[in-house]
Coordinates of C-alpha atoms and ligand atoms in Angstrom, one line a residue:
M1307 CA 71.7 114.5 77.2
Q1308 CA 71.7 110.7 76.5
R1309 CA 71.3 111.3 72.8
L1310 CA 74.2 113.8 72.8
S1311 CA 76.4 111.3 74.7
R1312 CA 75.6 108.5 72.3
K1313 CA 76.5 110.7 69.4
L1314 CA 79.8 111.6 71.0
K1315 CA 80.5 107.9 71.6
A1316 CA 79.6 107.0 68.1
E1317 CA 82.3 109.5 67.0
N1318 CA 84.7 107.5 69.2
K1319 CA 85.1 110.4 71.7
T1320 CA 85.6 109.6 75.4
I1321 CA 83.5 111.5 77.9
G1322 CA 84.7 112.9 81.2
F1323 CA 82.0 113.9 83.7
V1324 CA 82.2 116.3 86.7
P1325 CA 78.9 116.3 88.7
T1326 CA 78.5 119.4 90.9
M1327 CA 75.9 121.4 92.8
G1328 CA 77.2 124.6 91.3
F1329 CA 78.4 127.8 92.9
L1330 CA 81.8 126.7 91.5
H1331 CA 85.2 127.3 93.0
D1332 CA 88.7 126.1 92.3
G1333 CA 88.0 122.7 93.8
H1334 CA 85.4 122.1 91.1
I1335 CA 87.7 123.5 88.4
S1336 CA 90.5 121.2 89.5
L1337 CA 88.2 118.3 88.6
V1338 CA 87.4 119.9 85.2
K1339 CA 91.1 120.2 84.5
K1340 CA 91.7 116.5 85.3
S1341 CA 88.8 115.6 83.0
K1342 CA 90.2 117.7 80.2
L1343 CA 93.5 115.9 80.5
K1344 CA 92.0 112.5 80.5
A1345 CA 88.9 112.7 78.2
D1346 CA 88.1 114.1 74.7
I1347 CA 84.9 115.8 75.9
T1348 CA 84.2 117.2 79.3
I1349 CA 80.6 117.5 80.6
V1350 CA 79.8 119.2 83.9
S1351 CA 76.5 119.0 85.6
I1352 CA 75.0 121.5 88.0
F1353 CA 72.1 120.1 90.0
V1354 CA 71.2 121.0 93.5
N1355 CA 69.7 117.6 94.4
P1356 CA 66.8 118.0 96.8
T1357 CA 66.8 114.3 97.8
Q1358 CA 70.2 114.5 99.5
F1359 CA 69.1 117.3 101.9
A1360 CA 67.1 116.7 105.0
P1361 CA 64.1 119.0 105.6
T1362 CA 66.2 120.8 108.3
E1363 CA 69.1 121.4 105.9
D1364 CA 70.0 124.2 103.5
F1365 CA 68.4 123.0 100.1
E1366 CA 66.5 126.3 99.7
K1367 CA 69.3 128.6 100.6
Y1368 CA 72.1 126.6 99.0
P1369 CA 74.1 129.3 97.1
R1370 CA 73.4 129.4 93.4
D1371 CA 74.9 131.6 90.6
A1372 CA 74.3 130.0 87.2
K1373 CA 75.5 133.0 85.3
R1374 CA 78.9 133.1 87.0
D1375 CA 79.2 129.3 86.8
K1376 CA 78.6 129.3 83.1
K1377 CA 81.3 131.9 82.5
L1378 CA 83.7 130.0 84.6
L1379 CA 83.0 126.7 82.8
S1380 CA 83.4 128.2 79.3
S1381 CA 86.6 130.0 80.3
N1382 CA 87.9 126.6 81.5
G1383 CA 87.1 124.9 78.2
V1384 CA 84.2 122.7 79.4
D1385 CA 82.4 121.3 76.3
Y1386 CA 78.9 120.9 77.7
L1387 CA 76.9 122.0 80.8
F1388 CA 74.1 119.7 81.9
M1389 CA 71.7 121.7 84.1
P1390 CA 68.4 119.9 84.4
D1391 CA 65.4 121.1 86.4
V1392 CA 64.4 119.2 89.5
S1393 CA 61.2 118.2 87.7
E1394 CA 63.1 116.6 84.9
I1395 CA 65.3 114.5 87.2
Y1396 CA 62.4 113.6 89.5
K1397 CA 59.4 113.3 87.3
L1398 CA 55.9 113.2 88.8
N1399 CA 55.4 109.9 90.6
Y1400 CA 59.1 109.2 90.9
Q1401 CA 59.6 106.1 93.1
T1402 CA 63.1 104.6 92.7
F1403 CA 66.0 105.1 95.1
V1404 CA 69.5 103.6 95.3
Q1405 CA 70.6 102.5 98.8
V1406 CA 74.2 101.6 99.4
E1407 CA 74.3 99.7 102.7
K1408 CA 76.8 99.4 105.5
I1409 CA 79.3 102.1 104.5
T1410 CA 76.4 104.7 104.6
G1411 CA 75.6 103.8 108.3
I1412 CA 78.6 105.6 109.9
L1413 CA 80.0 109.1 110.1
E1414 CA 78.2 111.3 107.6
G1415 CA 75.5 108.7 107.4
E1416 CA 74.9 108.8 111.1
F1417 CA 74.4 112.6 111.1
R1418 CA 72.7 112.8 107.7
P1419 CA 70.7 109.5 107.6
L1420 CA 69.1 110.0 104.1
H1421 CA 72.0 111.9 102.5
F1422 CA 73.8 109.1 100.7
K1423 CA 70.5 107.6 99.5
G1424 CA 69.9 110.9 97.7
V1425 CA 73.5 111.1 96.5
A1426 CA 73.6 107.5 95.2
T1427 CA 70.2 108.0 93.5
V1428 CA 71.1 111.2 91.7
V1429 CA 74.6 110.0 90.7
S1430 CA 73.0 106.9 89.2
I1431 CA 70.5 109.0 87.2
L1432 CA 73.3 111.4 86.1
F1433 CA 75.5 108.4 85.0
N1434 CA 72.6 107.1 83.0
C1435 CA 72.1 110.5 81.3
V1436 CA 75.7 111.4 80.6
L1437 CA 77.1 107.9 80.0
P1438 CA 80.6 109.0 81.1
D1439 CA 83.8 107.0 80.5
Y1440 CA 85.5 108.8 83.4
S1441 CA 83.8 110.4 86.4
F1442 CA 85.6 112.9 88.6
F1443 CA 85.0 113.4 92.3
G1444 CA 86.8 115.3 95.1
Q1445 CA 88.5 113.7 98.1
K1446 CA 86.9 116.5 100.0
D1447 CA 83.9 114.2 100.2
A1448 CA 85.9 111.1 101.0
Q1449 CA 82.9 109.0 102.2
Q1450 CA 80.8 110.1 99.2
V1451 CA 83.6 108.7 97.0
A1452 CA 83.6 105.4 98.9
V1453 CA 79.8 105.2 98.5
I1454 CA 80.0 106.0 94.8
R1455 CA 82.8 103.5 94.2
Q1456 CA 80.8 100.8 96.0
M1457 CA 77.6 101.6 94.0
T1458 CA 79.5 101.7 90.7
R1459 CA 81.0 98.3 91.4
D1460 CA 77.8 96.8 92.7
L1461 CA 75.5 98.1 89.9
K1462 CA 78.2 97.7 87.2
F1463 CA 78.1 101.3 85.9
D1464 CA 80.6 101.4 83.0
T1465 CA 82.6 104.4 84.2
D1466 CA 86.0 104.9 85.9
I1467 CA 85.8 106.8 89.2
I1468 CA 88.7 109.2 89.5
V1469 CA 89.4 111.0 92.8
C1470 CA 91.1 114.4 92.9
P1471 CA 92.9 115.9 95.9
I1472 CA 91.3 118.6 98.1
I1473 CA 91.9 122.2 96.9
R1474 CA 92.4 124.6 99.8
E1475 CA 92.5 128.4 100.3
S1476 CA 96.1 129.6 101.0
D1477 CA 95.5 129.5 104.7
G1478 CA 94.4 125.9 104.7
L1479 CA 90.6 126.1 104.6
A1480 CA 89.2 123.5 102.3
M1481 CA 87.3 125.2 99.5
S1482 CA 83.5 124.7 99.7
S1483 CA 80.5 126.4 98.2
R1484 CA 79.2 126.6 101.8
N1485 CA 82.2 128.8 103.0
I1486 CA 80.2 131.8 101.8
Y1487 CA 77.9 131.3 104.8
L1488 CA 80.8 132.1 107.2
S1489 CA 81.0 135.5 108.9
D1490 CA 84.5 137.1 109.1
Q1491 CA 85.0 135.7 112.6
E1492 CA 83.7 132.3 111.6
R1493 CA 86.0 132.2 108.6
I1494 CA 88.9 132.5 111.0
D1495 CA 87.4 130.0 113.4
A1496 CA 86.9 127.5 110.5
L1497 CA 90.7 127.2 110.2
V1498 CA 90.6 124.9 113.2
L1499 CA 89.5 122.0 111.0
S1500 CA 92.6 122.0 108.8
K1501 CA 94.8 122.8 111.9
S1502 CA 93.5 119.8 113.8
L1503 CA 94.2 117.6 110.8
K1504 CA 97.7 119.0 110.7
L1505 CA 98.0 118.2 114.4
A1506 CA 96.9 114.6 113.7
E1507 CA 99.5 114.3 110.9
K1508 CA 102.2 115.6 113.3
L1509 CA 101.2 113.1 116.1
I1510 CA 101.3 110.2 113.6
G1511 CA 104.7 111.5 112.3
E1512 CA 105.9 111.4 115.9
G1513 CA 104.8 107.7 116.2
E1514 CA 101.4 107.9 117.8
R1515 CA 99.4 104.9 116.6
H1516 CA 96.3 104.8 118.9
T1517 CA 93.4 106.6 117.1
R1518 CA 91.7 107.3 120.5
V1519 CA 94.7 109.5 121.5
I1520 CA 94.8 111.3 118.2
I1521 CA 91.0 111.9 118.1
S1522 CA 91.0 113.1 121.7
K1523 CA 93.8 115.7 121.0
M1524 CA 92.1 116.9 117.8
T1525 CA 88.8 117.2 119.7
S1526 CA 90.4 119.3 122.5
E1527 CA 91.9 121.6 119.9
I1528 CA 88.6 122.1 118.0
N1529 CA 86.7 122.6 121.3
L1530 CA 88.9 125.6 122.1
V1531 CA 87.0 127.5 119.3
A1532 CA 83.8 128.7 120.9
S1533 CA 81.7 128.7 117.6
S1534 CA 82.6 125.0 116.9
K1535 CA 80.4 122.0 117.5
I1536 CA 81.8 118.7 116.4
D1537 CA 79.6 116.1 114.7
Y1538 CA 82.5 113.6 114.5
V1539 CA 86.3 113.2 114.4
N1540 CA 87.3 109.8 113.3
I1541 CA 89.9 107.7 111.5
V1542 CA 89.0 105.0 108.9
D1543 CA 90.9 102.6 106.8
A1544 CA 91.2 104.2 103.3
D1545 CA 90.5 101.0 101.5
N1546 CA 87.2 99.9 103.1
F1547 CA 86.1 102.9 105.2
S1548 CA 85.9 101.0 108.4
I1549 CA 86.7 102.7 111.7
V1550 CA 90.1 101.7 113.2
D1551 CA 91.5 101.6 116.7
K1552 CA 95.2 101.3 115.8
L1553 CA 97.2 102.4 112.9
I1554 CA 99.5 99.8 111.5
F1555 CA 102.7 100.0 109.4
G1556 CA 102.0 100.3 105.7
G1557 CA 98.3 101.3 106.4
K1558 CA 96.5 104.1 104.6
Y1559 CA 93.9 106.0 106.5
Y1560 CA 91.5 108.9 106.3
I1561 CA 91.3 111.3 109.2
L1562 CA 87.8 112.9 108.9
I1563 CA 86.1 115.8 110.6
A1564 CA 82.6 117.1 110.4
C1565 CA 82.1 120.2 112.5
R1566 CA 79.7 123.1 112.7
I1567 CA 81.2 126.6 112.8
G1568 CA 78.2 128.7 114.0
K1569 CA 75.4 127.5 111.8
T1570 CA 77.6 126.2 108.9
R1571 CA 78.4 122.6 108.7
L1572 CA 81.9 121.9 107.3
I1573 CA 83.8 118.7 106.5
D1574 CA 87.5 118.1 105.9
N1575 CA 89.9 115.2 105.8
V1576 CA 93.5 114.1 105.1
I1577 CA 94.8 110.9 103.9
V1578 CA 97.8 109.5 105.8
K1579 CA 100.2 106.7 105.0
V1580 CA 101.9 105.1 108.0
S1581 CA 105.4 104.2 107.1
Ligands
LIG688 P1 79.6 119.9 95.3 O1 79.3 120.9 94.3 O2 80.0 120.4 96.6 O3 78.6 118.7 95.3 O4 81.0 119.2 94.8 C1 81.1 118.6 93.5 C2 82.4 117.9 93.4 O5 83.5 118.7 93.7 C3 82.5 116.7 94.4 O6 83.0 115.6 93.8 C4 83.3 117.3 95.5 O7 84.0 116.4 96.3 C5 84.3 118.2 94.7 N1 84.9 119.2 95.5 C6 84.2 120.1 96.3 N2 85.1 120.9 97.0 C7 86.3 120.5 96.6 C8 87.6 120.9 97.0 N3 87.9 121.8 97.9 N4 88.7 120.2 96.4 C9 88.5 119.2 95.5 N5 87.2 118.8 95.1 C10 86.2 119.4 95.7

């Protein structure tokens, strides 16, 4: 992979990179489209990264369909697919991990304590393999973007991090490879995530500025759905990902939810500007 990327760079081509775990949907394809607009060559990786899953999580049963993914990527004009084996990324006696501090201690980090260590490590390895000029990530995983931005700045990776908006189903559910786990009833129940985010936007639009009030109303709405179990609902400053008590004029914030619907853990968020 590195040899290929060096050759492309020697030919003065810019490289756009879209890292994924496969089982692709329109959210992933939106990243591919952005990359194709921005870079000469688009490289997608598919790697279900074992180090970002806890032993209790769904690494083994994470959905995989390489044949379908390959077709989708070629029909969308992707130039190269990088699909390494786990044993190639983590060779025997692998010992090195990347730990971004502070920002990984809250929200997702609280409920998935080793998750971001796995993410930061694999993204570092992938950056070193692909040598991208531009790297594309979804706002769907807003905290992941914050962690990767921090890591890229701290470790001086020579790539621009470009964030793309959340792609949703027509009824509002954020697209996710994990949506396939939902039963028909759970698929309906899962709409409560985007609905409660809409409620938060409405409250803020009407002038509510206390995050405690917004979070409490969102929580009540989600709790009406029997299959739901909230991990967190919170509001952070979009610039530094710190939790805030009060929204201020001119501020930009993420409203974030992680919630189980039945056995499926879903995340969603919106960005709001207070004006
Ligand atoms: P994943 O395969 O779930 O690891 O996701 C790979 C990339 O696609 C990540 O940068 C995600 O944030 C992004 N992504 C996943 N779902 C969506 C979505 N619904 N809209 C936009 N980007 C997404």
